[in-house]
């Protein structure tokens, strides 16, 4: 029952709204000059993730965010440089846009395509972006598999071994990754062609794509929060 | 020999480009995180290291798709991603880089030519390196404020400032990036011959 409710909430939101939230998060990360403003907007995005039922991910992201931020503040105060403040800064700054991007990846691809089709973007660029979004978790999974295979075959037995033969290690990691990714890409292409993606006629979707009250509320509150956080 | 055709991208081509770009960006992000604690390497070398490793994925896509517009799409999507991440003013810059890189590929069968791919990829990589300096040229003061709030120490900021204001240091960065991009395409061509052409997945 709970699962049904969660999926319904994600199904109720339009892809363009989540894309807009991602854009807002990126702008806040880029424009905000105070840690407080950045933190407040991150909390807002966390609440949105929780509302969509993604509690574990929201709490995990916010915990990492807080650890990175607090550590960075300590480093800045006491002039410590381990771990690198730039790295901590990158972690806390990237987590904010990563959270709505994760929500974007959770939207069914058919619904996302239907939503983005209403935007003035070239179909090819749109398809590349959607496929990239869908492909990212797959690539991470595949990378893990390749790493396991390399470990089993002894290619990653020691750091010294990797440093002595960096080109060989790169080759052993990249070649299977490319083969596996191309195989998945071909399967995705075949699936999309069977569903008529190359048809020249106007496409309709199973999903209704419209900006509803929920979308308007999220957009308005997020814009207000983004402006306030940037001014803080 | 198959010729570089002027046909539109098919869905298989789009999937191939997207797959290769995702791996490229994932690796670029890892390189960024690994090189970030070492400011000199990050400033002068990260674009070059990206170019070295990314060349393999670009060459696989280029040789497989073999259609004009691929390098343009590659650089343009990179620009769009930068724009979505907040650097809106980089979108027109990357569109220009994309156009220049694509112009390097004018002609027949260029996406399967090792030399032309080397030139195109090198131009794109140099564009990426110079793109790192654009936010600093755009507004140094606000960048300085943002950087100070992000934990950048004075040394790193000075190093960045001297890099973007000194033509000699910019040239050094461009040369490092170009050399690594060329070495990347040489390594990529070797992998293409050794693995991908034998397996019949690229032309």
Coordinates of C-alpha atoms in Angstrom, one line a residue, chain A residues 22-23 26-27 30 32-35 72 76 84-87 89-94 124-125 127-129 131-133 135-136 139 167-168 170-171 174-175 177-179 181-182 185-186 188-189 192-193 197-198, chain B residues 8-12 14-16 18-23 25 29 32-33 36-37 52-53 56-57 60 64 77 80-81 84-89 145-146 148-152 156 187 190-191 194-196 199 201:
Chain A
X22 CA 17.4 20.6 -10.8
X23 CA 18.1 23.9 -12.6
X26 CA 22.3 24.2 -9.8
X27 CA 21.7 28.0 -9.8
X30 CA 26.4 28.5 -8.3
X32 CA 24.8 31.4 -3.3
X33 CA 27.6 32.9 -1.2
X34 CA 26.5 31.8 2.2
X35 CA 26.6 28.3 3.7
X72 CA 35.0 22.3 5.7
X76 CA 38.6 26.9 7.3
X84 CA 41.5 18.8 0.8
X85 CA 39.0 21.6 1.4
X86 CA 38.5 21.8 -2.4
X87 CA 37.3 18.1 -2.3
X89 CA 33.7 21.9 -1.2
X90 CA 33.0 19.8 -4.4
X91 CA 31.2 17.2 -2.4
X92 CA 28.8 19.6 -0.6
X93 CA 28.2 21.7 -3.8
X94 CA 27.5 18.7 -6.1
X124 CA 18.3 14.3 -30.8
X125 CA 19.7 16.3 -27.9
X127 CA 17.2 11.7 -26.5
X128 CA 20.9 11.9 -25.7
X129 CA 20.1 13.6 -22.4
X131 CA 19.5 8.1 -22.4
X132 CA 22.5 9.6 -20.5
X133 CA 20.3 10.0 -17.4
X135 CA 22.5 5.0 -18.5
X136 CA 24.4 6.5 -15.6
X139 CA 27.3 2.4 -16.2
X167 CA 48.1 1.5 -19.5
X168 CA 47.4 -2.2 -19.2
X170 CA 43.3 1.1 -18.2
X171 CA 42.9 -1.2 -21.1
X174 CA 37.9 0.2 -20.4
X175 CA 37.6 -2.5 -23.1
X177 CA 33.2 -1.5 -20.2
X178 CA 32.9 -0.3 -23.8
X179 CA 31.8 -3.8 -25.0
X181 CA 27.9 -0.5 -22.7
X182 CA 27.6 -0.9 -26.5
X185 CA 23.0 0.6 -26.0
X186 CA 22.1 -1.8 -28.9
X188 CA 17.9 -0.1 -25.8
X189 CA 18.0 1.1 -29.4
X192 CA 13.0 2.0 -28.7
X193 CA 12.7 1.2 -32.4
X197 CA 10.6 6.0 -31.7
X198 CA 11.8 6.5 -35.3
Chain B
X8 CA 20.5 12.0 -39.8
X9 CA 21.5 10.2 -36.6
X10 CA 19.5 7.0 -36.1
X11 CA 18.4 5.9 -32.7
X12 CA 21.2 3.3 -32.6
X14 CA 22.1 8.3 -30.4
X15 CA 22.3 5.4 -28.0
X16 CA 26.0 4.8 -28.9
X18 CA 24.9 8.7 -25.1
X19 CA 26.6 5.5 -23.8
X20 CA 30.1 6.6 -24.6
X21 CA 29.4 10.1 -23.3
X22 CA 28.1 8.8 -20.0
X23 CA 31.2 6.8 -19.4
X25 CA 31.6 12.1 -18.0
X29 CA 34.1 13.5 -12.7
X32 CA 38.2 15.9 -11.2
X33 CA 37.8 14.5 -7.7
X36 CA 41.3 18.4 -6.9
X37 CA 43.5 18.1 -3.9
X52 CA 43.5 11.2 -22.9
X53 CA 40.9 8.8 -21.5
X56 CA 39.0 6.1 -26.4
X57 CA 35.2 6.6 -26.0
X60 CA 34.6 4.2 -30.6
X64 CA 30.9 3.3 -35.1
X77 CA 25.8 18.3 -24.8
X80 CA 24.3 22.0 -22.0
X81 CA 25.4 20.0 -18.9
X84 CA 22.4 23.1 -16.3
X85 CA 25.0 23.0 -13.6
X86 CA 24.8 26.8 -13.3
X87 CA 27.4 28.0 -15.8
X88 CA 24.8 29.3 -18.3
X89 CA 27.2 31.7 -20.0
X145 CA 34.1 35.5 -3.3
X146 CA 32.5 32.2 -4.2
X148 CA 36.8 32.0 -0.7
X149 CA 33.5 30.6 0.6
X150 CA 34.2 27.2 -0.8
X151 CA 37.5 26.7 1.0
X152 CA 39.9 27.7 -1.7
X156 CA 45.2 28.2 -5.2
X187 CA 46.2 4.9 -27.5
X190 CA 45.6 1.0 -30.8
X191 CA 42.7 -0.3 -28.8
X194 CA 43.4 -4.5 -31.2
X195 CA 39.9 -5.1 -29.9
X196 CA 36.9 -3.3 -31.4
X199 CA 35.2 -7.8 -32.9
X201 CA 31.7 -3.4 -33.5

